[in-house]
CSV table of C-alpha atoms in Angstrom, one decimal:
chain,number,residue,atom,x,y,z
A,1,GLN,CA,-4.2,4.6,-13.1
A,2,ALA,CA,-0.6,5.3,-15.5
A,3,ALA,CA,-0.2,3.2,-19.1
A,4,ALA,CA,3.4,2.4,-19.3
A,5,ASP,CA,5.0,3.5,-22.3
A,6,PRO,CA,4.9,0.7,-25.4
A,7,MET,CA,8.4,1.6,-26.4
A,8,SER,CA,10.7,4.8,-25.5
A,9,SER,CA,12.5,6.7,-28.1
A,10,SER,CA,16.1,5.5,-26.8
A,11,ASP,CA,15.1,2.1,-28.1
A,12,ALA,CA,15.3,3.5,-31.8
A,13,PRO,CA,18.7,3.1,-33.6
A,14,GLU,CA,19.9,7.1,-34.2
A,15,ASP,CA,21.0,5.4,-37.7
A,16,GLY,CA,19.5,3.6,-40.4
A,17,PRO,CA,17.9,3.7,-44.4
A,18,LYS,CA,16.3,6.5,-44.8
A,19,GLU,CA,13.7,4.2,-46.9
A,20,THR,CA,13.0,3.0,-43.3
A,21,SER,CA,11.7,6.3,-42.1
A,22,SER,CA,9.7,7.0,-45.4
A,23,VAL,CA,8.3,3.4,-44.6
A,24,SER,CA,7.3,3.9,-41.3
A,25,GLN,CA,5.1,7.4,-42.5
A,26,ASN,CA,3.0,5.4,-45.1
A,27,ILE,CA,1.5,2.9,-42.3
A,28,SER,CA,-1.3,3.9,-40.4
A,29,ASP,CA,-1.8,4.0,-36.7
A,30,ALA,CA,-4.2,0.7,-36.4
A,31,ASP,CA,-1.4,-1.1,-38.7
A,32,ALA,CA,0.8,-0.5,-36.5
A,33,PHE,CA,-0.5,-1.2,-33.7
A,34,LYS,CA,-0.9,-4.5,-35.1
A,35,ILE,CA,2.4,-5.2,-35.9
A,36,LEU,CA,3.6,-4.2,-32.5
A,37,LEU,CA,0.7,-6.5,-30.9
A,38,GLU,CA,1.7,-9.4,-33.4
A,39,MET,CA,5.9,-9.2,-32.1
A,40,LYS,CA,4.5,-8.9,-28.5
A,41,MET,CA,1.9,-12.5,-28.8
A,42,LYS,CA,5.1,-14.3,-30.5
A,43,LYS,CA,7.1,-13.5,-27.5
A,44,ARG,CA,4.6,-14.5,-25.1
A,45,GLN,CA,4.7,-18.3,-24.2
A,46,LYS,CA,1.8,-20.5,-25.1
A,47,LYS,CA,3.0,-22.2,-21.8
A,48,PRO,CA,4.7,-20.2,-20.2
A,49,ASN,CA,7.0,-21.8,-17.3
A,50,LEU,CA,5.8,-19.7,-14.0
A,51,PRO,CA,6.8,-19.4,-10.6
A,52,SER,CA,5.1,-22.3,-7.7
A,53,THR,CA,3.4,-18.5,-6.4
A,54,VAL,CA,1.5,-17.9,-9.1
A,55,THR,CA,-2.1,-18.8,-8.9
A,56,GLU,CA,-4.1,-18.4,-12.7
A,57,LEU,CA,-7.5,-17.4,-13.1
A,58,ASP,CA,-10.2,-17.4,-16.4
A,59,THR,CA,-13.0,-15.4,-17.0
A,60,GLU,CA,-16.3,-16.3,-18.9
A,61,ASP,CA,-15.0,-14.0,-22.0
A,62,GLY,CA,-11.2,-15.9,-22.0
A,63,SER,CA,-9.2,-14.1,-20.6
A,64,LYS,CA,-6.4,-15.3,-18.4
A,65,VAL,CA,-5.4,-14.0,-15.2
A,66,TYR,CA,-1.9,-14.4,-13.2
A,67,VAL,CA,-2.1,-13.7,-9.8
A,68,VAL,CA,1.9,-13.6,-7.6
A,69,GLY,CA,1.3,-14.1,-4.8
A,70,THR,CA,4.3,-12.4,-2.8
A,71,ALA,CA,5.6,-11.4,1.0
A,72,HIS,CA,6.2,-7.5,1.0
A,73,PHE,CA,9.9,-7.5,2.4
A,74,SER,CA,10.9,-10.4,-0.3
A,75,ASP,CA,13.5,-11.1,-2.7
A,76,SER,CA,12.0,-13.9,-4.2
A,77,SER,CA,8.9,-11.9,-4.6
A,78,LYS,CA,10.6,-9.5,-6.7
A,79,LYS,CA,11.9,-12.2,-9.1
A,80,ASP,CA,8.3,-14.5,-9.1
A,81,VAL,CA,6.6,-10.8,-10.4
A,82,VAL,CA,9.6,-10.3,-13.1
A,83,LYS,CA,9.5,-13.7,-14.7
A,84,THR,CA,5.6,-14.1,-14.6
A,85,ILE,CA,5.3,-10.7,-16.7
A,86,GLN,CA,8.1,-11.5,-18.8
A,87,GLU,CA,6.7,-15.0,-19.7
A,88,VAL,CA,3.2,-13.8,-20.0
A,89,GLN,CA,3.9,-10.2,-21.8
A,90,PRO,CA,0.4,-9.0,-19.7
A,91,ASP,CA,-1.8,-6.2,-21.3
A,92,VAL,CA,-2.6,-5.1,-17.6
A,93,VAL,CA,-0.1,-5.4,-14.7
A,94,VAL,CA,-2.8,-4.6,-11.3
A,95,VAL,CA,-0.9,-4.1,-8.0
A,96,GLU,CA,-2.1,-3.8,-4.4
A,97,LEU,CA,-1.8,-0.5,-3.5
A,98,CYS,CA,-3.6,2.3,-3.8
A,99,GLN,CA,-3.1,6.8,-5.0
A,100,TYR,CA,-2.5,7.4,-1.8
A,101,ARG,CA,0.8,4.9,-1.4
A,102,VAL,CA,1.7,5.3,-5.2
A,103,SER,CA,4.7,7.2,-4.4
A,104,MET,CA,6.8,4.0,-3.1
A,105,LEU,CA,6.8,3.4,-7.3
A,106,LYS,CA,8.9,6.3,-7.4
A,107,MET,CA,11.3,6.2,-5.0
A,108,ASP,CA,14.9,5.0,-4.8
A,109,GLU,CA,15.2,1.6,-2.4
A,110,LYS,CA,17.5,3.8,-0.1
A,111,THR,CA,14.7,6.8,0.2
A,112,LEU,CA,11.9,4.3,1.2
A,113,LEU,CA,14.5,2.4,3.4
A,114,LYS,CA,15.2,5.5,5.5
A,115,GLU,CA,11.3,6.8,5.3
A,116,ALA,CA,10.3,4.0,7.0
A,117,LYS,CA,12.1,4.1,9.7
A,118,GLU,CA,12.1,8.0,10.5
A,119,ILE,CA,8.3,8.1,12.3
A,120,ASN,CA,7.7,11.4,13.5
A,121,LEU,CA,5.3,13.7,14.7
A,122,GLU,CA,4.8,15.4,11.5
A,123,LYS,CA,3.9,12.3,10.0
A,124,LEU,CA,1.5,11.6,12.4
A,125,GLN,CA,-0.4,14.9,11.8
A,126,GLN,CA,-0.7,14.4,8.4
A,127,ALA,CA,-2.2,11.0,9.3
A,128,ILE,CA,-4.6,12.8,11.7
A,129,LYS,CA,-5.3,15.6,9.0
A,130,GLN,CA,-5.7,12.5,6.2
A,131,ASN,CA,-7.6,10.1,8.2
A,132,GLY,CA,-9.4,11.3,11.2
A,133,VAL,CA,-7.6,11.3,14.9
A,134,MET,CA,-8.3,7.5,15.2
A,135,SER,CA,-7.4,6.1,11.7
A,136,GLY,CA,-4.4,8.3,11.5
A,137,LEU,CA,-3.3,6.8,15.2
A,138,MET,CA,-3.9,3.5,13.8
A,139,GLN,CA,-2.4,4.4,10.9
A,140,MET,CA,0.9,5.5,12.2
A,141,LEU,CA,1.2,2.4,14.8
A,142,LEU,CA,0.5,-0.5,11.9
A,143,LEU,CA,3.5,2.1,10.1
A,144,LYS,CA,5.3,1.4,13.0
A,145,VAL,CA,5.2,-2.2,12.8
A,146,SER,CA,6.4,-1.9,9.0
A,147,ALA,CA,9.3,0.2,10.5
A,148,HIS,CA,9.8,-3.2,13.0
A,149,ILE,CA,10.6,-5.1,9.9
A,150,THR,CA,12.4,-3.0,8.2
A,151,GLU,CA,15.1,-2.5,10.2
A,152,GLN,CA,15.2,-6.0,11.1
A,153,LEU,CA,15.7,-6.7,7.5
A,154,GLY,CA,17.6,-3.8,6.2
A,155,MET,CA,14.9,-3.8,3.3
A,156,ALA,CA,12.2,-1.7,2.3
A,157,PRO,CA,8.9,-2.6,1.4
A,158,GLY,CA,6.9,-2.7,-2.0
A,159,GLY,CA,9.9,-3.9,-3.7
A,160,GLU,CA,7.7,-6.5,-6.2
A,161,PHE,CA,5.2,-3.6,-6.7
A,162,ARG,CA,8.9,-1.4,-8.4
A,163,GLU,CA,10.1,-4.7,-9.9
A,164,ALA,CA,6.5,-5.2,-11.8
A,165,PHE,CA,6.3,-1.2,-12.9
A,166,LYS,CA,9.5,-1.6,-14.1
A,167,GLU,CA,8.6,-4.5,-16.2
A,168,ALA,CA,5.4,-3.2,-17.1
A,169,SER,CA,7.1,-0.3,-18.9
A,170,LYS,CA,8.9,-3.2,-21.6
A,171,VAL,CA,6.2,-4.6,-22.4
A,172,PRO,CA,4.3,-2.6,-25.4
A,173,PHE,CA,0.5,-1.2,-24.8
A,174,CYS,CA,0.5,-2.5,-20.8
A,175,LYS,CA,-1.2,-0.7,-18.8
A,176,PHE,CA,-1.0,-0.5,-15.4
A,177,HIS,CA,-3.2,0.0,-12.3
A,178,LEU,CA,-3.8,0.5,-8.5
A,179,GLY,CA,-6.1,-2.4,-7.5
A,180,ASP,CA,-6.1,-1.7,-3.6
A,181,ARG,CA,-9.0,0.1,-1.7
A,182,PRO,CA,-7.9,3.8,-0.3
A,183,ILE,CA,-6.1,3.8,2.8
A,184,PRO,CA,-8.2,6.1,4.4
A,185,VAL,CA,-11.4,3.8,3.8
A,186,THR,CA,-10.0,0.7,5.1
A,187,PHE,CA,-8.5,2.6,8.4
A,188,LYS,CA,-12.1,4.2,9.0
A,189,ARG,CA,-14.0,1.1,8.1
A,190,ALA,CA,-11.6,-0.9,10.7
A,191,ILE,CA,-12.0,1.5,13.5
A,192,ALA,CA,-15.5,1.3,13.6
A,193,ALA,CA,-15.6,-2.7,13.5
A,194,LEU,CA,-13.7,-2.5,16.9
A,195,SER,CA,-14.8,-2.5,20.4
A,196,PHE,CA,-13.1,0.6,22.5
A,197,TRP,CA,-11.5,-2.3,24.6
A,198,GLN,CA,-10.4,-4.0,21.2
A,199,LYS,CA,-9.0,-0.6,20.2
A,200,VAL,CA,-6.9,-0.1,23.2
A,201,LYS,CA,-5.4,-4.2,23.1
A,202,LEU,CA,-5.0,-3.6,19.7
A,203,ALA,CA,-2.8,0.3,20.4
A,204,TRP,CA,-0.8,-1.9,23.3
A,205,GLY,CA,0.2,-4.9,20.7
A,206,LEU,CA,1.5,-2.8,18.2
A,207,CYS,CA,3.1,-0.3,20.5
A,208,PHE,CA,5.1,-2.7,22.0
A,209,LEU,CA,6.2,-4.8,18.9
A,210,SER,CA,10.0,-5.8,19.3
A,211,ASP,CA,10.2,-9.8,18.4
A,212,PRO,CA,12.6,-10.2,16.6
A,213,ILE,CA,12.3,-11.5,12.8
A,214,SER,CA,14.5,-12.5,10.3
A,215,LYS,CA,14.0,-13.0,6.4
A,216,ASP,CA,13.8,-16.7,7.0
A,217,ASP,CA,10.7,-15.6,8.8
A,218,VAL,CA,9.6,-13.3,5.7
A,219,GLU,CA,10.0,-16.3,3.1
A,220,LYS,CA,8.2,-19.2,4.8
A,221,CYS,CA,5.2,-15.8,4.4
A,222,LYS,CA,4.9,-17.5,1.4
A,223,GLN,CA,4.1,-20.7,1.8
A,224,LYS,CA,-0.1,-21.1,2.2
A,225,ASP,CA,-0.6,-23.6,5.2
A,226,LEU,CA,1.8,-21.2,7.6
A,227,LEU,CA,-0.1,-18.0,6.3
A,228,GLU,CA,-4.1,-20.0,7.3
A,229,GLN,CA,-2.3,-20.7,10.9
A,230,MET,CA,-1.4,-17.2,11.2
A,231,MET,CA,-4.9,-15.6,9.7
A,232,ALA,CA,-6.2,-18.0,12.0
A,233,GLU,CA,-4.8,-17.0,14.8
A,234,MET,CA,-5.7,-13.4,14.0
A,235,ILE,CA,-9.2,-13.9,13.7
A,236,GLY,CA,-9.7,-15.8,16.9
A,237,GLU,CA,-8.4,-12.4,18.4
A,238,PHE,CA,-9.7,-9.2,15.9
A,239,PRO,CA,-12.2,-11.3,13.4
A,240,ASP,CA,-14.0,-7.4,12.5
A,241,LEU,CA,-10.6,-6.4,11.5
A,242,HIS,CA,-9.6,-9.4,9.6
A,243,ARG,CA,-12.9,-8.8,7.6
A,244,THR,CA,-12.6,-5.1,7.0
A,245,ILE,CA,-8.4,-5.3,6.5
A,246,VAL,CA,-7.8,-9.1,4.5
A,247,SER,CA,-11.6,-9.9,3.7
A,248,GLU,CA,-12.9,-7.1,2.1
A,249,ARG,CA,-9.8,-5.9,-0.1
A,250,ASP,CA,-9.9,-9.6,-1.2
A,251,ILE,CA,-13.3,-8.5,-2.6
A,252,TYR,CA,-11.9,-5.0,-3.7
A,253,LEU,CA,-9.0,-6.8,-5.6
A,254,THR,CA,-10.7,-9.3,-7.1
A,255,TYR,CA,-12.8,-6.9,-8.5
A,256,MET,CA,-10.3,-4.7,-10.1
A,257,LEU,CA,-8.9,-7.7,-11.3
A,258,LYS,CA,-11.9,-8.4,-13.2
A,259,GLN,CA,-12.3,-5.2,-14.4
A,260,ALA,CA,-9.0,-5.3,-15.9
A,261,ALA,CA,-9.7,-8.9,-17.5
A,262,LYS,CA,-12.2,-7.2,-19.7
A,263,GLN,CA,-12.0,-8.1,-23.7
A,264,ILE,CA,-9.7,-5.8,-25.8
A,265,GLU,CA,-11.1,-3.7,-28.6
A,266,LEU,CA,-9.0,-4.2,-31.5
A,267,PRO,CA,-8.5,-0.6,-34.0
A,268,GLN,CA,-10.4,-0.5,-36.9
A,269,ALA,CA,-8.5,0.2,-40.0
A,270,SER,CA,-12.0,1.6,-41.4
A,271,GLU,CA,-15.0,2.4,-39.9
A,272,THR,CA,-17.2,0.0,-42.3
A,273,GLU,CA,-15.1,-2.8,-40.8
A,274,PRO,CA,-16.3,-4.8,-37.6
A,275,ARG,CA,-15.1,-4.5,-34.1
A,276,LYS,CA,-12.9,-6.7,-33.0
A,277,TYR,CA,-11.9,-7.5,-29.5
A,278,ILE,CA,-9.9,-10.5,-28.2
A,279,PRO,CA,-9.5,-11.6,-25.1
A,280,ALA,CA,-6.7,-10.1,-22.2
A,281,VAL,CA,-3.8,-11.4,-19.8
A,282,VAL,CA,-3.7,-9.6,-17.0
A,283,VAL,CA,-1.0,-10.2,-13.7
A,284,GLY,CA,-2.2,-8.9,-10.6
A,285,VAL,CA,0.2,-9.2,-7.8
A,286,VAL,CA,0.1,-9.1,-4.2
A,287,GLY,CA,0.3,-10.1,-0.7
A,288,MET,CA,0.3,-14.2,0.0
A,289,GLY,CA,-2.7,-14.0,2.4
A,290,HIS,CA,-5.0,-11.8,-0.4
A,291,VAL,CA,-4.9,-15.1,-3.0
A,292,PRO,CA,-6.6,-17.0,-0.9
A,293,GLY,CA,-10.0,-15.0,-0.9
A,294,ILE,CA,-9.5,-13.6,-4.5
A,295,GLU,CA,-10.0,-17.5,-5.5
A,296,LYS,CA,-12.8,-17.5,-3.6
A,297,ASN,CA,-14.5,-14.7,-4.5
A,298,TRP,CA,-13.5,-15.1,-8.6
A,299,ASN,CA,-16.8,-16.4,-9.4
A,300,SER,CA,-18.8,-14.4,-7.7
A,301,ASP,CA,-20.9,-11.7,-8.4
A,302,LEU,CA,-19.5,-8.9,-6.5
A,303,ASN,CA,-20.6,-5.7,-5.5
A,304,ILE,CA,-18.2,-2.9,-3.8
A,305,GLN,CA,-20.5,-0.4,-3.2
A,306,GLU,CA,-21.4,-1.6,0.4
A,307,ILE,CA,-17.1,-2.2,1.3
A,308,MET,CA,-16.5,1.6,0.1
A,309,SER,CA,-18.8,2.9,2.6
A,310,VAL,CA,-18.0,4.7,6.0
A,311,PRO,CA,-19.9,4.4,8.8
A,312,PRO,CA,-20.1,6.9,11.3
A,313,PRO,CA,-18.6,6.7,14.3
A,314,SER,CA,-19.5,4.6,17.4
A,315,ALA,CA,-19.7,5.4,20.9
A,316,SER,CA,-16.8,3.7,22.2
A,317,SER,CA,-15.0,5.6,19.4
A,318,LYS,CA,-16.1,8.8,20.3
A,319,ILE,CA,-15.1,7.8,24.3
A,320,PHE,CA,-11.4,6.7,22.5
A,321,LYS,CA,-11.3,9.8,20.9
A,322,PHE,CA,-11.9,11.8,23.6
A,323,VAL,CA,-9.9,10.0,26.0
A,324,ILE,CA,-6.9,10.2,23.7
A,325,LYS,CA,-7.0,13.7,23.9
A,326,ALA,CA,-7.9,13.9,27.4
A,327,THR,CA,-4.3,11.8,27.8
A,328,VAL,CA,-2.2,14.4,24.8
A,329,PHE,CA,-3.5,17.4,26.2
A,330,GLY,CA,-3.0,15.9,29.9
A,331,LEU,CA,0.7,15.4,29.2
A,332,MET,CA,1.4,18.8,27.5
A,333,GLY,CA,-0.6,20.6,30.5
A,334,TYR,CA,2.0,18.7,32.8
A,335,GLY,CA,4.7,18.9,30.9
A,336,CYS,CA,4.1,22.9,31.2
A,337,TYR,CA,3.7,23.3,34.2
A,338,ARG,CA,7.0,21.4,34.9
A,339,ILE,CA,8.8,23.2,33.1
A,340,GLY,CA,7.2,26.2,34.4
A,341,GLN,CA,7.7,25.2,37.9
A,342,ARG,CA,12.0,24.7,36.9
A,343,THR,CA,11.7,28.0,35.3
A,344,VAL,CA,10.6,29.5,38.8
A,345,GLN,CA,12.8,28.0,40.9
A,346,PHE,CA,15.8,28.4,38.2
A,347,ILE,CA,15.2,32.0,37.7
A,348,LEU,CA,15.4,31.8,42.1
A,349,SER,CA,17.9,30.5,42.5
A,350,MET,CA,20.1,33.8,40.5
A,351,PRO,CA,22.4,35.5,42.8
A,352,ALA,CA,20.0,39.8,41.2
A,353,ALA,CA,16.6,37.5,42.1
A,354,GLN,CA,17.6,36.9,45.9
A,355,SER,CA,19.1,40.5,46.4
A,356,TYR,CA,15.9,41.7,44.3
A,357,LEU,CA,14.1,39.7,47.1
A,358,GLN,CA,15.8,39.9,50.1
A,359,LYS,CA,15.3,44.0,49.4
A,360,LEU,CA,12.1,43.7,49.1
A,361,THR,CA,11.7,41.3,52.5
A,362,GLU,CA,13.7,44.4,54.0
A,363,ILE,CA,11.4,46.7,52.4
A,364,ARG,CA,7.8,45.2,54.3
A,365,SER,CA,9.7,45.0,57.4
A,366,GLN,CA,10.3,48.9,57.9
A,367,HIS,CA,6.7,49.6,57.1
């Protein structure tokens, strides 16, 4: 989690009356907070003009949550996020990222585009070291899908999250929260949920993904009916994968949004003054595929303990892991054999080697 700076020093005027600085020194922290809060409230629209991709949710204590459903490779999604934050002036912005993906907030578009396209052995080793063999391979296969979309569109993923981070920093007292479940937990639970043949089938499908994708296809992903159709197809083929990658994360994201929407405590002018609380305003930035699940879970009592646990590897996982290792070592062994064979053939073809072998043959024949 990171708190966005309410005001930067560069915004302050360099020249001004000396009285201003003396007055500001006499203002207490509580009074300064109230002044800035009043400015923020005046800027906050009572009836915000929100994009059609925004879903409004309420909590029992009066807090409001505006969930922006986005397509992860979309220019219009970036605009939707910016407009929503500017209109509602939130107290907290929650994005569908975890600590393992927070680096994409600081990278520029060019670097992210380059990183997404370059999937090499070093990245594979890092993924396996971080998540284990099975989860690491699955992560790299899904990165390949992301790289495929990136290459087709020429656009790096996560633009809406970077815009959310920038806009949150412009709003006084706005906190920025990471709202997604950690990637290692998601991948390990997804792998554990699949059977051996489902893992093989999924890996095969991801490895040979090559269908062309247009920008129009991506924008269509913002339509709920098309997304529900895509999800229905996915459920029919890999229901357990859908449960771990989508449904469980819907619960986690809902829980984090509810935690962010707790009432805000106002600063006290004195110790004797009673504590005062006001409802919070939260903006959530998530993929459109998670919005129906968040709406469904919003009024439920949520417990995330169960979906944060990682089950022990199943027998099929151990078999699949053994097959992968055997294949890798087999290929390495065969490669060494072929290299060794070619090296020996090359050495024997050299004139010096042939001359030496001829002399050795003559010596043997004499004896």
